[in-house]
Short mmCIF file of C-alpha atoms and ligand atoms in Angstrom, two decimals:
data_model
loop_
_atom_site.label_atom_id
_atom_site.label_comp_id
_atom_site.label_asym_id
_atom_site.label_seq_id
_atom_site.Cartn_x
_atom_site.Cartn_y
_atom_site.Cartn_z
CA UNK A 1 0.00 0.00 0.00
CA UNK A 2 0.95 3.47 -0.95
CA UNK A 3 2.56 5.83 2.14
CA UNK A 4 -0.59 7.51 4.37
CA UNK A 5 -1.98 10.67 3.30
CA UNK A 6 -0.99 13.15 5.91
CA UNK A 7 -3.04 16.00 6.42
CA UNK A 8 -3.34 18.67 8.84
CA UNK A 9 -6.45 19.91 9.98
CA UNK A 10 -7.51 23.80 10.64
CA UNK A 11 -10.69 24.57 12.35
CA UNK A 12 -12.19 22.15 14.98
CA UNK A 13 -15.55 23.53 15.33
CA UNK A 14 -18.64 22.40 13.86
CA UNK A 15 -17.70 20.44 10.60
CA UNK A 16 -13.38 19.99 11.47
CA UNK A 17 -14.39 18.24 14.73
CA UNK A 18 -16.92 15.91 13.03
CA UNK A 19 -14.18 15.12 10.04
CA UNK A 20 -11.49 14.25 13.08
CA UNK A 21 -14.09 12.32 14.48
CA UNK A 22 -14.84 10.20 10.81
CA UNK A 23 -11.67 9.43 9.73
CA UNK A 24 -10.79 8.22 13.22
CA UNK A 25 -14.03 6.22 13.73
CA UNK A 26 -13.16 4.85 9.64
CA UNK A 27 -8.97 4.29 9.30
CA UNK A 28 -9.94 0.97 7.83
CA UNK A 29 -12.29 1.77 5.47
CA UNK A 30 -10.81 4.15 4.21
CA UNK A 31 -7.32 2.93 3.70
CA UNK A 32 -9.18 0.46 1.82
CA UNK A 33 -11.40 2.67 -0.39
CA UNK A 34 -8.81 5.32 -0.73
CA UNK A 35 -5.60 2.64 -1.72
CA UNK A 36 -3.73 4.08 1.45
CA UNK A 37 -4.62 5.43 4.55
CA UNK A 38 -5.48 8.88 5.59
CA UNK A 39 -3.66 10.15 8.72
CA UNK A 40 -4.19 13.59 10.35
CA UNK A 41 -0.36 14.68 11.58
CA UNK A 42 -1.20 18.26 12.47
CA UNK A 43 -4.59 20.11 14.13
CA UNK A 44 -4.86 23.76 14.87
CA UNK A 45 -7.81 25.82 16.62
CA UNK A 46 -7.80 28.93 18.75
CA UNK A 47 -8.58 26.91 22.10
CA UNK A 48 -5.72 24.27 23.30
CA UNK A 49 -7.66 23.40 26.09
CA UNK A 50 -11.65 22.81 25.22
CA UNK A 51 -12.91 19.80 25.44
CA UNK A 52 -14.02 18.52 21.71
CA UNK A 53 -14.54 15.27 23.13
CA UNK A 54 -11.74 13.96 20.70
CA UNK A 55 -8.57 11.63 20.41
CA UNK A 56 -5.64 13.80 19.31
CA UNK A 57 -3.08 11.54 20.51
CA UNK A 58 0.24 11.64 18.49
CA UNK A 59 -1.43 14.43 16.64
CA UNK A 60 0.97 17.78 16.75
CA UNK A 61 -1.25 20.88 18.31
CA UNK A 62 -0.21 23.82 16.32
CA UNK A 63 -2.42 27.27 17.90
CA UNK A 64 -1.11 29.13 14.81
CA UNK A 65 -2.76 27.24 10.93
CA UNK A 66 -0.29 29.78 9.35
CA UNK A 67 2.38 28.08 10.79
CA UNK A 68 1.01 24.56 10.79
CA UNK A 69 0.92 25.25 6.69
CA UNK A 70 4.34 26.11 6.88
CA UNK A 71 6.02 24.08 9.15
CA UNK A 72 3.82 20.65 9.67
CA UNK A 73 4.85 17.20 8.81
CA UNK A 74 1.54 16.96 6.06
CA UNK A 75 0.39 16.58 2.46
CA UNK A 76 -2.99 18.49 2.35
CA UNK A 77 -3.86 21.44 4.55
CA UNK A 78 -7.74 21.02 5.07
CA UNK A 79 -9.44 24.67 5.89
CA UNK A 80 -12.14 24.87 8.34
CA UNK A 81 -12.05 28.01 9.98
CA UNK A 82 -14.00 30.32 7.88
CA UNK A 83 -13.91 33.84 6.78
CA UNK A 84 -12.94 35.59 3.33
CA UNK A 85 -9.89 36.96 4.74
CA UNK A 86 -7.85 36.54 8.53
CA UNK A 87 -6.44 33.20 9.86
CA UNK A 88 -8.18 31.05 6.96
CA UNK A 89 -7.02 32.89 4.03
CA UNK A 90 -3.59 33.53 4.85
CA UNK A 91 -3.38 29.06 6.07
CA UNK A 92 -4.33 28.51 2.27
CA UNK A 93 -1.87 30.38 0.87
CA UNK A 94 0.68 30.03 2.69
CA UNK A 95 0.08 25.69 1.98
CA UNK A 96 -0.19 26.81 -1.74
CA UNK A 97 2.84 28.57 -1.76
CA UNK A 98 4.18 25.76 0.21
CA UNK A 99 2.86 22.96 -2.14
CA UNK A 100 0.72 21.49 -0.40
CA UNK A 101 -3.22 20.43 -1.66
CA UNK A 102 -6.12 22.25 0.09
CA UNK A 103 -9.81 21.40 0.86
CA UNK A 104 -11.66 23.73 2.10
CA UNK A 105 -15.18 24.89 2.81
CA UNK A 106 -14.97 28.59 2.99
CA UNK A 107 -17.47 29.53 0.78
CA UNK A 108 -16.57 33.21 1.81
CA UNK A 109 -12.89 32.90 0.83
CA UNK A 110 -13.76 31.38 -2.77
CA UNK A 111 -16.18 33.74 -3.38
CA UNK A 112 -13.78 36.53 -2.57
CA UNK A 113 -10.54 34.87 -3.96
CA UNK A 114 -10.99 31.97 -5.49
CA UNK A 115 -9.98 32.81 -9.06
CA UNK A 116 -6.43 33.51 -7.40
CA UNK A 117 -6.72 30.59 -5.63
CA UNK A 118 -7.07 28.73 -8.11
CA UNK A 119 -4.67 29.66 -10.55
CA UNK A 120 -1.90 29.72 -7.27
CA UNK A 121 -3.05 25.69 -7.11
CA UNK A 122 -2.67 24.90 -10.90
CA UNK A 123 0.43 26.54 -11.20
CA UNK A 124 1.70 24.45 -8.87
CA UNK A 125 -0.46 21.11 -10.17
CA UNK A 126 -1.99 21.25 -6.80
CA UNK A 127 -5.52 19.71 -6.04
CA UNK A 128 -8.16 22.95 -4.05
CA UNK A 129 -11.22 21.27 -3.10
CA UNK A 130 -14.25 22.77 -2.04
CA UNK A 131 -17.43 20.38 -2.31
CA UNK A 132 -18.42 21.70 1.05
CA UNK A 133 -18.76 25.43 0.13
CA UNK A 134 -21.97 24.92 -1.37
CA UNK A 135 -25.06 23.24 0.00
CA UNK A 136 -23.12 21.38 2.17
CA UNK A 137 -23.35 17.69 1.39
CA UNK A 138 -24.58 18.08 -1.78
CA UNK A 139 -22.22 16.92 -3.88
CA UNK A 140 -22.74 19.97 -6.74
CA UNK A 141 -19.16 21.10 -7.36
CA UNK A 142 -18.31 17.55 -8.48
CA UNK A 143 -21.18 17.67 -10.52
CA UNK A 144 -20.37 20.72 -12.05
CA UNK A 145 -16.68 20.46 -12.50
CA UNK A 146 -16.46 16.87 -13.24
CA UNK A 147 -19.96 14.98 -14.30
CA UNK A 148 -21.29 17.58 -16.78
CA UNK A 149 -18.32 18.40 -18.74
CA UNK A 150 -19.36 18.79 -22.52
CA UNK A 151 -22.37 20.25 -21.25
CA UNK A 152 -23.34 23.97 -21.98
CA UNK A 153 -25.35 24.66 -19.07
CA UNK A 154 -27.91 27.47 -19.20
CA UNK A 155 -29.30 28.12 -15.75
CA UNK A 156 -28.64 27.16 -12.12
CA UNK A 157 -30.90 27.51 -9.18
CA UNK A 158 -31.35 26.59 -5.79
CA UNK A 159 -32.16 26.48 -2.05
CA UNK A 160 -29.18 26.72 -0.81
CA UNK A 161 -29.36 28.56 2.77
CA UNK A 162 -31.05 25.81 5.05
CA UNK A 163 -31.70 28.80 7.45
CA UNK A 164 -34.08 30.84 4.99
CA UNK A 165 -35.93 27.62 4.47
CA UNK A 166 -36.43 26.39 7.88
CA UNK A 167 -37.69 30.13 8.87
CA UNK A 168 -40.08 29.81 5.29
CA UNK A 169 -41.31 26.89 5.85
CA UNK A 170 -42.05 27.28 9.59
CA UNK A 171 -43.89 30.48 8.15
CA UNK A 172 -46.02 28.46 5.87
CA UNK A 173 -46.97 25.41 7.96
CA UNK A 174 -47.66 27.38 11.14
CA UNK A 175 -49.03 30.23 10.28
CA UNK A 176 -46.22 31.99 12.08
CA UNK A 177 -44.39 35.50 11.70
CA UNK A 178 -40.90 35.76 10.14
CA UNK A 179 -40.03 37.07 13.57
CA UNK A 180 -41.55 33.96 15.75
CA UNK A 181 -39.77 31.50 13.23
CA UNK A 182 -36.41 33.19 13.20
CA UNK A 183 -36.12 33.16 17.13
CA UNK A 184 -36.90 29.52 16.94
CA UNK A 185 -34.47 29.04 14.45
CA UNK A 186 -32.02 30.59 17.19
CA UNK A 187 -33.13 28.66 19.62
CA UNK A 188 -32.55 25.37 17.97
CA UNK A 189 -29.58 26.48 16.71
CA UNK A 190 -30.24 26.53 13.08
CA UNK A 191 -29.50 30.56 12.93
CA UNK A 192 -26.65 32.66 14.45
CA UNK A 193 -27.24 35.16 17.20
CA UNK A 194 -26.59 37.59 14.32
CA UNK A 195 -28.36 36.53 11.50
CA UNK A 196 -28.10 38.77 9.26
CA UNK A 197 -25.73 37.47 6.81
CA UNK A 198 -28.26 34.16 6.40
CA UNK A 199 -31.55 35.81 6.50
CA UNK A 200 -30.48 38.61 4.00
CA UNK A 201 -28.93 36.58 0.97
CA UNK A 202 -25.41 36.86 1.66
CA UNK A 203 -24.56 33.28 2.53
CA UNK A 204 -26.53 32.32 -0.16
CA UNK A 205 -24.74 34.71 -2.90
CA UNK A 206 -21.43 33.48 -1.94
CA UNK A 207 -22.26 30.12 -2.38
CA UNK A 208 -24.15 31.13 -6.00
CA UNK A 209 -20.67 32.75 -7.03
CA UNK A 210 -18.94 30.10 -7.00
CA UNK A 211 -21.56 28.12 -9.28
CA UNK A 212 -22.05 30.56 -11.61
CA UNK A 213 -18.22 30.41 -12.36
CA UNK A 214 -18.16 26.77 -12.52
CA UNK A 215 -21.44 26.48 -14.81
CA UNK A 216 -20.57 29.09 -17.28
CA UNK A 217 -16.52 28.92 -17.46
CA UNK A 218 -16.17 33.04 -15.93
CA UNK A 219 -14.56 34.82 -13.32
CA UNK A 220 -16.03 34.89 -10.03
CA UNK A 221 -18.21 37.53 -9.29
CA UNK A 222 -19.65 37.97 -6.24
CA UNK A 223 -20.02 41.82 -5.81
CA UNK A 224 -22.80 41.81 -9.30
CA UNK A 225 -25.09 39.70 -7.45
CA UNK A 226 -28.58 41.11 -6.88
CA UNK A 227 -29.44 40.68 -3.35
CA UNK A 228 -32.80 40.64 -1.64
CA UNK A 229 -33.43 38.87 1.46
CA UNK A 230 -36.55 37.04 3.68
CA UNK A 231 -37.34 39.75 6.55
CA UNK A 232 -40.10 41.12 4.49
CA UNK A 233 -41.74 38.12 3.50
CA UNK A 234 -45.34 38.19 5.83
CA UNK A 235 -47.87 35.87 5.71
CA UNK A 236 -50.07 37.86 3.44
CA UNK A 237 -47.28 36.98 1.13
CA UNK A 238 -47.14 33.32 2.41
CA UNK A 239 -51.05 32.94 2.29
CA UNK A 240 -51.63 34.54 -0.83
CA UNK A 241 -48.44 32.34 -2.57
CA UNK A 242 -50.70 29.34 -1.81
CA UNK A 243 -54.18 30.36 -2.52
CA UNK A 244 -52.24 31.10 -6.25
CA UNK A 245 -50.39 27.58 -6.16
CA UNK A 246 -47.23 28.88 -5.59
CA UNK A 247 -44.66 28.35 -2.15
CA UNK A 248 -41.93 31.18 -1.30
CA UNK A 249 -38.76 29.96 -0.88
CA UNK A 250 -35.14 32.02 -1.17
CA UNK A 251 -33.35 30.97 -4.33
CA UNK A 252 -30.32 31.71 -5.82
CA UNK A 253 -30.27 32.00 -9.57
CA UNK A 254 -27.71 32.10 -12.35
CA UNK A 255 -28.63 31.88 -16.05
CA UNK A 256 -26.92 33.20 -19.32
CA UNK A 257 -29.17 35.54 -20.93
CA UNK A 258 -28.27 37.86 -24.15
CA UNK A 259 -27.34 40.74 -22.36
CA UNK A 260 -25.07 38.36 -20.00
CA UNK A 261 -25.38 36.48 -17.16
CA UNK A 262 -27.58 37.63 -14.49
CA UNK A 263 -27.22 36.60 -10.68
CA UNK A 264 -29.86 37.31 -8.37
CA UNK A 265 -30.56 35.76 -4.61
CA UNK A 266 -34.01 36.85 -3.48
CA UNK A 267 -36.98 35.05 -2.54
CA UNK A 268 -39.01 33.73 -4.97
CA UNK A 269 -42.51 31.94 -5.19
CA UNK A 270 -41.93 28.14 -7.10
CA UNK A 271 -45.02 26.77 -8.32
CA UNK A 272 -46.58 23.81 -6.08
CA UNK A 273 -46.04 20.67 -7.74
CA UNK A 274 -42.89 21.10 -8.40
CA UNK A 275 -40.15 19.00 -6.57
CA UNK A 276 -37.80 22.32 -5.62
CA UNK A 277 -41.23 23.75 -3.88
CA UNK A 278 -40.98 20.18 -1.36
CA UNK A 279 -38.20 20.99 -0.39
CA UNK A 280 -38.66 21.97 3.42
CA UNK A 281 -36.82 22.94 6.32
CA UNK A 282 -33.28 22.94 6.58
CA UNK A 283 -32.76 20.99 3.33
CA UNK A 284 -30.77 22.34 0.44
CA UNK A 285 -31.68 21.61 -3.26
CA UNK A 286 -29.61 22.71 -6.38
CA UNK A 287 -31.34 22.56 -9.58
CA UNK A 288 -29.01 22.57 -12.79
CA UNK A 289 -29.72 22.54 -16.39
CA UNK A 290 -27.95 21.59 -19.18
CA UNK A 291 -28.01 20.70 -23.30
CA UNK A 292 -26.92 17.28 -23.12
CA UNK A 293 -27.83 15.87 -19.92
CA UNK A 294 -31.56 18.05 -19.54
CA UNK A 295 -32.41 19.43 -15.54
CA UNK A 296 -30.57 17.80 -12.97
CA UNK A 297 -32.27 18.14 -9.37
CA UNK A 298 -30.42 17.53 -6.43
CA UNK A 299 -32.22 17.48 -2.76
CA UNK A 300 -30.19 16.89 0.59
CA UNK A 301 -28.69 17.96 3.40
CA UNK A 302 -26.92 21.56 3.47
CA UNK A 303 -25.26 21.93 6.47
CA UNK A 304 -24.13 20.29 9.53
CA UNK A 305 -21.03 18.72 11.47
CA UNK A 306 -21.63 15.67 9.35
CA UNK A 307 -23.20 16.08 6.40
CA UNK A 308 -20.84 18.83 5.34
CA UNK A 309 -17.33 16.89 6.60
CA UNK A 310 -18.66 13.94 4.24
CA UNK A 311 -18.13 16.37 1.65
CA UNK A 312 -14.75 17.35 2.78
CA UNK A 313 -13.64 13.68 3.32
CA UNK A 314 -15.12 13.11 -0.10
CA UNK A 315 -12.50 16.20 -1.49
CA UNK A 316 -9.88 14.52 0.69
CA UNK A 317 -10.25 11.18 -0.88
CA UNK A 318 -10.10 12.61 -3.75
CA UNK A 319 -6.54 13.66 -3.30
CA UNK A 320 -5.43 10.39 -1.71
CA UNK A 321 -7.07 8.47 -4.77
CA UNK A 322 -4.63 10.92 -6.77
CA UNK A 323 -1.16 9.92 -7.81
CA UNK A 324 1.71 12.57 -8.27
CA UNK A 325 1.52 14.55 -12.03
CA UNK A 326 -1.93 13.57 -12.53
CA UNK A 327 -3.78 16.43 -10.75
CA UNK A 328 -5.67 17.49 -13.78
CA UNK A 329 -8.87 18.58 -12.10
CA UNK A 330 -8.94 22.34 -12.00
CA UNK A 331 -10.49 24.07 -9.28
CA UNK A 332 -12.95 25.73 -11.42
CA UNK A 333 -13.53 23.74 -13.68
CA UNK A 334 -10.78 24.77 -16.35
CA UNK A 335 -8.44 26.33 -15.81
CA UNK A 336 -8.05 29.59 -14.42
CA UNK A 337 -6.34 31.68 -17.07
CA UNK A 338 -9.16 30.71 -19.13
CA UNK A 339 -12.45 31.95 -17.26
CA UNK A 340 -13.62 34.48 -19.10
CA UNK A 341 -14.61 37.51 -17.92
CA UNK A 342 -18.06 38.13 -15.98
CA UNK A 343 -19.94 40.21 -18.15
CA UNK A 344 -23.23 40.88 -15.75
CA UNK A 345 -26.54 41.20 -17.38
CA UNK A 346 -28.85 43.80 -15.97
CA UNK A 347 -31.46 43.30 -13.14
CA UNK A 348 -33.48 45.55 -14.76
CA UNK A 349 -33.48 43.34 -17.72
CA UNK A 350 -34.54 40.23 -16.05
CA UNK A 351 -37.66 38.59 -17.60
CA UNK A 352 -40.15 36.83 -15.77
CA UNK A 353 -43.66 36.55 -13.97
CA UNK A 354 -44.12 39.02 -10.60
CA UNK A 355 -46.36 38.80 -7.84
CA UNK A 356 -47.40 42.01 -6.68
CA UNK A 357 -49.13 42.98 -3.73
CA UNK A 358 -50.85 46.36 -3.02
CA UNK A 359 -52.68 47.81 -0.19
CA UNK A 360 -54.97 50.55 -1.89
CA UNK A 361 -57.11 53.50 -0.46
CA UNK A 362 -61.00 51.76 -1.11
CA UNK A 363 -61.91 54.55 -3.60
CA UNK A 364 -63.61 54.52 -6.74
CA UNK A 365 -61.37 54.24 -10.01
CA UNK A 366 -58.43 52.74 -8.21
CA UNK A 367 -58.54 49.49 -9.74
CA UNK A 368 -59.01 51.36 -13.37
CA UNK A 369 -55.83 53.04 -12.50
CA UNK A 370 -53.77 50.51 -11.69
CA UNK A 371 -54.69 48.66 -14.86
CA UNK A 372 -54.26 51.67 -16.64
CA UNK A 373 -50.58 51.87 -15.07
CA UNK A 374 -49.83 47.89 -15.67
CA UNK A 375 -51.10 48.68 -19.61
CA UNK A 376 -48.51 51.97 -19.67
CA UNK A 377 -45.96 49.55 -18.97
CA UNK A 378 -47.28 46.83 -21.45
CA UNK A 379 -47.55 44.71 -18.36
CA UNK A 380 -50.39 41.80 -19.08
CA UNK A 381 -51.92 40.20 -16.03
CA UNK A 382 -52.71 36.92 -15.27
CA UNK A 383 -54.88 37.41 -12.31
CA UNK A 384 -55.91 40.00 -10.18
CA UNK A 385 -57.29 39.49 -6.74
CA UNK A 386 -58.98 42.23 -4.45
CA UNK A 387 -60.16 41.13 -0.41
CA UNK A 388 -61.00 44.08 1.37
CA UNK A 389 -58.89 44.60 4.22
CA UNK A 390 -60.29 45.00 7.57
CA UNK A 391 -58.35 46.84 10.38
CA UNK A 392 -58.26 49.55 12.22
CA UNK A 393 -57.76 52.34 9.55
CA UNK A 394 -59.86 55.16 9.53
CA UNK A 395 -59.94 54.67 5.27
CA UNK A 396 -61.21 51.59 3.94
CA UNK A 397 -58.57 50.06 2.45
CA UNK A 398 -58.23 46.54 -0.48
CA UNK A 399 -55.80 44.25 -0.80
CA UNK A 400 -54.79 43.80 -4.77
CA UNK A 401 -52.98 40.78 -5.85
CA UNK A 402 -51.94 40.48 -9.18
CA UNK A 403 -49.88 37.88 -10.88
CA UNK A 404 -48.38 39.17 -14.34
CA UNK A 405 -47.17 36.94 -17.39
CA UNK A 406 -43.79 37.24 -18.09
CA UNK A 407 -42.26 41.03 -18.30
CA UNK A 408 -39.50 43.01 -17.13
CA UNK A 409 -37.96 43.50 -14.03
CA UNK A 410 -38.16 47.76 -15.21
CA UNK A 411 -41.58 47.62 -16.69
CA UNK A 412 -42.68 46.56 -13.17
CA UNK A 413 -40.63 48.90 -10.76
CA UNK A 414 -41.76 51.87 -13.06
CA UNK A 415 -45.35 50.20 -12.95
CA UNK A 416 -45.24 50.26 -8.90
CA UNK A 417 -43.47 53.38 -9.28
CA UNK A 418 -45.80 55.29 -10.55
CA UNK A 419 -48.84 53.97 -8.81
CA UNK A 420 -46.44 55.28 -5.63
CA UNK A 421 -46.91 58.65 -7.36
CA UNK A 422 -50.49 57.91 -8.13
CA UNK A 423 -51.15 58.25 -3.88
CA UNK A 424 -53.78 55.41 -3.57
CA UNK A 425 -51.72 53.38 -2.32
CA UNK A 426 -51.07 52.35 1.64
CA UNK A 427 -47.56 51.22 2.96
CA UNK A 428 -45.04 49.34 0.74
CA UNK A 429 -45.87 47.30 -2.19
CA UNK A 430 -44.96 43.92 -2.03
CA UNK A 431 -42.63 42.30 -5.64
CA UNK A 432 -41.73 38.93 -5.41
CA UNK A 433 -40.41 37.06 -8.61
CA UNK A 434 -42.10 33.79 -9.66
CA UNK A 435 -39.37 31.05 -11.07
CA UNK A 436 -40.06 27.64 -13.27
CA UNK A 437 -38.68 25.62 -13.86
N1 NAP B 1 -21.27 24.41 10.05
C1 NAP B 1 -21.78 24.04 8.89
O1 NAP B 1 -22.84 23.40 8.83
C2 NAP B 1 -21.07 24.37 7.60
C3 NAP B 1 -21.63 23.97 6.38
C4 NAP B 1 -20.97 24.25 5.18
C5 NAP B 1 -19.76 24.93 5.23
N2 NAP B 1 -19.26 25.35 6.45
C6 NAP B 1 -18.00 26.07 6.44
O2 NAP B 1 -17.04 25.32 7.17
C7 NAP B 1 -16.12 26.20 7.81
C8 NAP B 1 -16.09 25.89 9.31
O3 NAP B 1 -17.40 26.09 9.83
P1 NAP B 1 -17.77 25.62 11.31
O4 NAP B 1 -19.26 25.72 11.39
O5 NAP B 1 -17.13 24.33 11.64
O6 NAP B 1 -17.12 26.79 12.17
P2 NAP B 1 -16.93 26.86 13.75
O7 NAP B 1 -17.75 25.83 14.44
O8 NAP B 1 -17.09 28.28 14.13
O9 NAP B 1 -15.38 26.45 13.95
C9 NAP B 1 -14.33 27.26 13.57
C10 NAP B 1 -13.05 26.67 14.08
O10 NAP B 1 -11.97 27.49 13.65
C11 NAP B 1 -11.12 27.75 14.75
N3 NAP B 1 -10.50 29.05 14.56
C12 NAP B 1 -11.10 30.27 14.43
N4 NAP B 1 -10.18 31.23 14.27
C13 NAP B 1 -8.97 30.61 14.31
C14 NAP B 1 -7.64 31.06 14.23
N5 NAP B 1 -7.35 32.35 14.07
N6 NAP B 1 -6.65 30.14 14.33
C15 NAP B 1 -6.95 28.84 14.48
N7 NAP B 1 -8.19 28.34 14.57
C16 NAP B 1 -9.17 29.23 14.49
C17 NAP B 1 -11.99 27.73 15.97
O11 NAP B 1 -11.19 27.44 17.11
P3 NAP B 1 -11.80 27.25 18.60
O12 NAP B 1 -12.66 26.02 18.52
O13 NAP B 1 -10.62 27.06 19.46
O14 NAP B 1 -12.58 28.50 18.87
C18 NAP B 1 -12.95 26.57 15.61
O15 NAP B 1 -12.41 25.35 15.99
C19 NAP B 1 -16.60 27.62 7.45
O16 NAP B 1 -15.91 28.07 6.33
C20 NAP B 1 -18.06 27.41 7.11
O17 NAP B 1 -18.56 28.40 6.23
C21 NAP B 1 -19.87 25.08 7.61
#
């Protein structure tokens, strides 16, 4: 049998501890599976002595990764500390510049820097692995980078923040406010105390930059993303999604259009029947289509100690399977020199069906006004809804709920716009974007 793989593992929190704890718990199996075995030399976290209920006998505690990149006794430096930039970045390049191979699943620090990244690796004929950075165990970046080469893939989409979902879904089954659900979501530890960077699209954008590179052969571009988050979604929205067959879920979309290719992460109602609309709770689902192969669906977990260090074992494997001079898999897919350039299409251009949702003064003519706005705009509806609103108010006031065939993303702002300037209308109108597949 070949000589162990010796790697060195950075970050013992959530996912390293769990991939300490599996290739312990598997030596055998692996060595087997793998054609030699897989040894971790080298650990490093922040805290020397908490408790991480692990065996790191004859394992060499290093409280600096920097320095455990430069210095340890290992093949493959495997990242888990997270963060675009700090003690993760600087542990990756440092291995690079080193030699060494790299998993990682810092979605933040590929989305950031991965283009550099990767050319740093190839240069060297190094292996940078990072299944984990998007929907966790899902194994999409294999899929992508390996399975559908040939293929000239047109759009990717997907659920691919298990917090968003859990909170949505919560929303829809028990009638509960965004609010409610998100505090449970604390609770059970499926949001951060801060939650911010979940519940408002960022974790989700990072994690569709790095697809959108992979499916259509550019540059990473994570700054061009169009970025709406949950926080407004109510249950009006939730309620009236259903009564129209619809559920509300927070995608993240890339597709190549003529003007270029447009990234957007905002939540979006999915028609019923579809499989991507089943998908509930903290699940993940990445849909991907393609000319030769047709719509690939995949459904499974997205995070999660376990789930998301089977993808990093998977990466690691990978390497271990690989002998010296045949590291041919480039980290994005080709290689790096040869992404083209992101040429971002305009939100404004988007095309697509919209959901929109209007409280309106009760008046006579409003309802001929806002068709006469929706026909300005050469908007055609599919339905409209009115329920009168009961509350409080001192004016009467209707709910409107239109559905629209397919338009632009500008015919409808300057459709809501003007209706703004019209002054029937009561609080903020609601957009959300249907998808379908
Ligand atoms: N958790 C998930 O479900 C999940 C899913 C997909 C991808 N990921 C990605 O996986 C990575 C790790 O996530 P996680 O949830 O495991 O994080 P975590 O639980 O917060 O663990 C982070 C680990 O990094 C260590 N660390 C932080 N700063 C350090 C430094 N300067 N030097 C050395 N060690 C340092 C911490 O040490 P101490 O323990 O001593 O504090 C801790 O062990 C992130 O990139 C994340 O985005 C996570």
């Amino acid at each position: 049998m070949a000589d162990a793989l010796k790697i060195g593992v950075a970050g013992l929190g959530t996912v390293g501890a769990s991939l300490v704890r599996i290739i312990h718990d598997r030596q055998e199996s692996l060595a087997v599976s793998c054609g030699r075995a897989i040894e971790i030399t080298a650990v490093s976290a922040r805290n020397r002595d908490k408790d991480r209920g692990l065996d790191l006998s004859g394992v060499t505690w290093f409280d600096d990764p920097v320095t455990m990149a430069k210095n340890a006794d290992i093949d493959v430096l495997v990242e888990l500390i997270g963060g675009a930039e700090g003690a993760a970045r600087a542990a990756v390049e440092a291995a690079l510049e080193r030699g060494l191979h790299v998993v990682t699943a810092n979605k933040a620090l590929l989305a950031e820097s991965g283009v550099e990244l990767a050319a740093a690796a190839e240069e060297k004929g190094l292996l940078l692995n990072f299944e984990a950075a998007v929907a966790g165990g899902i194994p999409v970046i294999k899929a992508m980078r390996e399975s559908l080469t040939g293929n000239t893939i047109s759009r990717v989409y997907g659920i691919m923040n298990g917090t968003c979902n859990y909170i949505l879904t919560r929303m829809e089954k028990e009638g509960l406010s965004f609010e409610d659900c998100l505090k449970e979501a604390q609770r059970l530890g499926y949001a951060e105390a801060d939650p911010t960077f979940d519940i408002e699209g960022n974790d989700t954008a990072h994690k569709l930059a790095i697809m959108t590179a992979l499916a259509f052969g550019c540059e990473i571009s994570c700054d061009d993303i169009y970025l709406e988050g949950i926080s407004n979604i109510t249950q009006e929205d939730i309620r009236a999604a259903s009564e129209l067959g619809y559920r509300i879920k927070l995608l993240g979309v890339a597709q190549r259009t003529e003007g270029g290719i447009e990234q957007r992460v905002h939540p979006t109602m999915v028609p019923h029947d579809t499989v991507i609309a089943q998908v509930d709770g903290v699940t993940n689902a990445v849909a991907i289509e393609s000319d030769i192969l047709g719509d690939l669906l995949m459904v499974g977990p997205g995070a999660g100690g376990d789930a998301t260090a089977s993808a990093v074992l998977g990466d690691v494997a990978d390497i271990a399977k690989s002998r010296p001079g045949t590291q041919t898999v480039a980290a994005l897919g080709r290689p790096a020199k040869s992404l083209e350039p992101y040429r971002r299409a305009r939100m404004r251009s988007h095309e697509g069906g919209y959901f929109i949702r209007l409280r309106v003064a009760d008046r006579i003519g409003v309802i001929a006004a806002i068709a006469r706005r929706m026909a300005d705009n050469q908007i055609s509806l599919e339905s409209i809804v009115q329920h009168s609103t009961n509350g409080s108010d001192e004016a009467p006031t209707k709910t409107i709920i239109m559905v629209t065939h397919a338009t632009t993303e500008l015919s409808v702002r300057n459709a809501v716009s003007s209706m703004e300037s019209d002054g029937y209308i009561v609080g903020k109108p609601q957009v959300i974007r249907i998808e379908k597949p």
